[in-house]
Amino acid sequence: MALDPVLMRSMSMKTGVIWGNPSEKGFERIGEDNTTLPCNNDELIECYQGTLKAAGIADEKTVPQEIAELMKDMLRDAPYIKGAWMNKFQGKNYLQYASPETQFNVYCDGVYISDNPLGPFVLAENNPYSFKPGVFFPGAGHCSTMKDQYGNLWHASTLRISVNHQFERRLGIWPAGIDCDGELFCNQRYEDWPIKIEQKKMDPWAEPEWYLLNYKKAMFASSFTKEHESENAIDENVRTWW
């Protein structure tokens, strides 16, 4: 018997869903069609030139090609928000998504809130709610949020390496929750330090019981490769190694 990989129900069973037929048609919204189509070439050129003018740039040739391409990608209104995930907590629907640019340290997750799973959605005040641009293992985008059997919320996203490959990543998981204002949060203050996970309801803001002792200590090695000195082993940078 074939099972739906998400719902784990027989493929022959009728199941009410809100996302239609994503494998063939992408996202389908019930009700009024308020689709916004990407800019055509003429609209994009006009929008790009207007953006440069507003920024005080008279000659577009002075803009580096890679920056110009990036600006046009942002201005064309083509869909590239990714990592969509929705949870319902306390009667509210939290539509989460990842920003573009997996390969950068500022890769992060944002969230919209609605009373209805089909919207309209309002951008949450706490945004991006998953954001970790620095220290040992930066990046916190491409999300999912889950609840364990003890009622604790956990947020999982990808961490950036981007050394061997542009999209080289690993998975990270952090304590999460809903605050008194109904805002989804993710505690990433001590992400790189080990924390104790107990089989009970936990405080998502609890500080770790351990801390780093070896950061920037003196290191010696009998041999090393150029640009991979032994001190790289304790520099708290996932992109370097000894």
mmCIF file with all atom_site columns, C-alpha atoms in Angstrom, residues 31 50 147 197:
data_model
loop_
_atom_site.group_PDB
_atom_site.id
_atom_site.type_symbol
_atom_site.label_atom_id
_atom_site.label_alt_id
_atom_site.label_comp_id
_atom_site.label_asym_id
_atom_site.label_entity_id
_atom_site.label_seq_id
_atom_site.pdbx_PDB_ins_code
_atom_site.Cartn_x
_atom_site.Cartn_y
_atom_site.Cartn_z
_atom_site.occupancy
_atom_site.B_iso_or_equiv
_atom_site.pdbx_formal_charge
_atom_site.auth_seq_id
_atom_site.auth_comp_id
_atom_site.auth_asym_id
_atom_site.auth_atom_id
_atom_site.pdbx_PDB_model_num
ATOM 1 C CA . GLY A 1 31  ? -10.899 31.897 -2.848  1.00 0.00 ? 31  GLY A CA 1
ATOM 2 C CA . GLY A 1 50  ? 14.277  53.954 -10.445 1.00 0.00 ? 50  GLY A CA 1
ATOM 3 C CA . LYS A 1 147 ? 6.728   20.044 19.872  1.00 0.00 ? 147 LYS A CA 1
ATOM 4 C CA . ILE A 1 197 ? 18.067  18.106 27.497  1.00 0.00 ? 197 ILE A CA 1
#
